[in-house]
Structures are given as structure tokens and as C-alpha cells.
XYZ file of C-alpha atoms in Angstrom:
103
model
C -18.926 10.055 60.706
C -15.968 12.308 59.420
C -16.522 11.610 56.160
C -16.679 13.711 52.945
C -14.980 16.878 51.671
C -12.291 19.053 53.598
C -12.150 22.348 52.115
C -9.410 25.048 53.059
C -9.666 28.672 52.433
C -7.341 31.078 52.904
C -8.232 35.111 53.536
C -6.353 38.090 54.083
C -8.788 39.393 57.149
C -10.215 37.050 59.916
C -12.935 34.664 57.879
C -15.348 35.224 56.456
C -15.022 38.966 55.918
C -13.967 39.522 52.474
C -14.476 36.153 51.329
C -12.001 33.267 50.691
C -8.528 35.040 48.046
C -7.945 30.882 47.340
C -8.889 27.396 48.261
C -9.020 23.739 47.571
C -10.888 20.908 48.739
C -9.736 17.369 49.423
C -12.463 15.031 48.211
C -13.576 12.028 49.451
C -11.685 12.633 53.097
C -12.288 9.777 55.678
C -11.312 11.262 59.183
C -13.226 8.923 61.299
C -10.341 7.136 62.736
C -8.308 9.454 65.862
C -5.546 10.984 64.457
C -6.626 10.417 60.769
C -5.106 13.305 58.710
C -5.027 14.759 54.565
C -2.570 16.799 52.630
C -3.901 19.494 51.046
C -2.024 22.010 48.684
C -2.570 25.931 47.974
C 0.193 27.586 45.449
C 0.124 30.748 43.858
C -0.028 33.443 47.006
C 2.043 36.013 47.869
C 3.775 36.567 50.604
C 2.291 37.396 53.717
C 0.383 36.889 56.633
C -3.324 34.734 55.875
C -5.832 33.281 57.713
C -6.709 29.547 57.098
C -10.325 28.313 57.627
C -10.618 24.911 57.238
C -14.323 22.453 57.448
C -15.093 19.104 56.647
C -18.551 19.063 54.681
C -19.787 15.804 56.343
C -23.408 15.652 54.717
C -22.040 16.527 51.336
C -24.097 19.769 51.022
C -21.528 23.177 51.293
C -23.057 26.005 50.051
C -21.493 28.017 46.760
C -19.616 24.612 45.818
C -17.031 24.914 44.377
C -16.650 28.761 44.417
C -16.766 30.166 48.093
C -18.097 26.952 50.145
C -19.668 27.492 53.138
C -19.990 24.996 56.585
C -22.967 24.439 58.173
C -24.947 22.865 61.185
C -23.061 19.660 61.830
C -19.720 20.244 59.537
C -16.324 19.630 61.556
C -14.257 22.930 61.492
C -11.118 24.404 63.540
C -12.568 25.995 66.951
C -11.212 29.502 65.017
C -9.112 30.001 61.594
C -5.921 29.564 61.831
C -3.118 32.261 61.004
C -0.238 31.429 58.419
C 2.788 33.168 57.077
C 3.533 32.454 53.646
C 7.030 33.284 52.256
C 8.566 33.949 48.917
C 9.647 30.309 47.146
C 9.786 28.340 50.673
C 7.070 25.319 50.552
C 5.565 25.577 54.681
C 3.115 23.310 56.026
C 0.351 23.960 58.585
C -1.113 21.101 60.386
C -4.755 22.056 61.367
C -6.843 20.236 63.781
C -10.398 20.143 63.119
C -11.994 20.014 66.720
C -15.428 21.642 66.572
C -18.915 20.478 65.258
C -20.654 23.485 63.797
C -23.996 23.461 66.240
């Protein structure tokens, strides 16, 4: 159905070695209408290069809550994490697409 928490994670090696350096979740997301989309917000990192993995708990059941979530079997994800450059004092956005159901 779409529904539930989003939560992004950001790592400095491809996820999930080394486990998420920061994250947030959106609660309560409803993406079940095409094209739906969240803002989410991450402050704090230093500059450099990251990887973004992104998932959509939809059964409400992510493992290590709220610490280091995890997806499982049926969560909505990105096909593969994302990479993002974050700079010094310039706010960038990153629009990720979650297009694959975690078999």
C-alpha cells in the first residue's frame, strides 16, 4: 500500500558496510498515489561524498528502530543507494525514487 515510515541513511562506504554515520525517518508517509513524494532533512555532515539508502517500512516492523533500521521482505527501497556530495554551508537536495519491493 505505500504506507508507513521512510527512513534515509546516509554511509560513507556502499550500504550497509559500516553501518548508517546519520539518518531520519519521515513518519506516517503515504506514497500510494504515482508520483507521491516527502521531504526529508539530514544536517550536521561534513563534507564529502555519501551514500544514501533510502526504504519505506510498509508493515511497520524495521529492525533496530530507531537506531540502525533495517528493510525487509516486502519494504519499498531504491533499486541501489544512491551517491551524494555534500558541501560546506550549501543546503542540496536529492530526489530519490523508491522503485523496488524488497523480495
Amino acid at each position: 500500500d505505500a504506507k508507513g515510515n521512510i527512513h534515509v541513511q546516509i554511509f560513507d562506504t556502499w550500504p550497509p558496510s559500516g553501518g548508517p554515520l546519520a539518518g531520519t525517518f519521515v513518519g506516517n508517509a503515504d506514497l500510494s498515489s504515482p508520483f507521491a513524494s516527502v521531504k526529508y532533512f539530514i544536517g550536521g555532515m561534513a563534507p564529502g561524498q555519501y551514500y544514501v539508502n533510502v526504504f519505506l517500512d510498509d508493515n511497520a516492523n524495521a529492525a533496530g528502530f530507531p537506531f540502525t533500521p533495517a528493510s525487509d521482505p516486502n519494504d519499498i527501497t531504491t533499486a541501489q543507494p544512491v551517491q551524494v556530495r555534500i558541501e560546506a554551508g550549501v543546503a542540496t537536495t536529492a530526489d530519490l525514487m523508491l522503485d523496488k519491493v524488497i523480495p
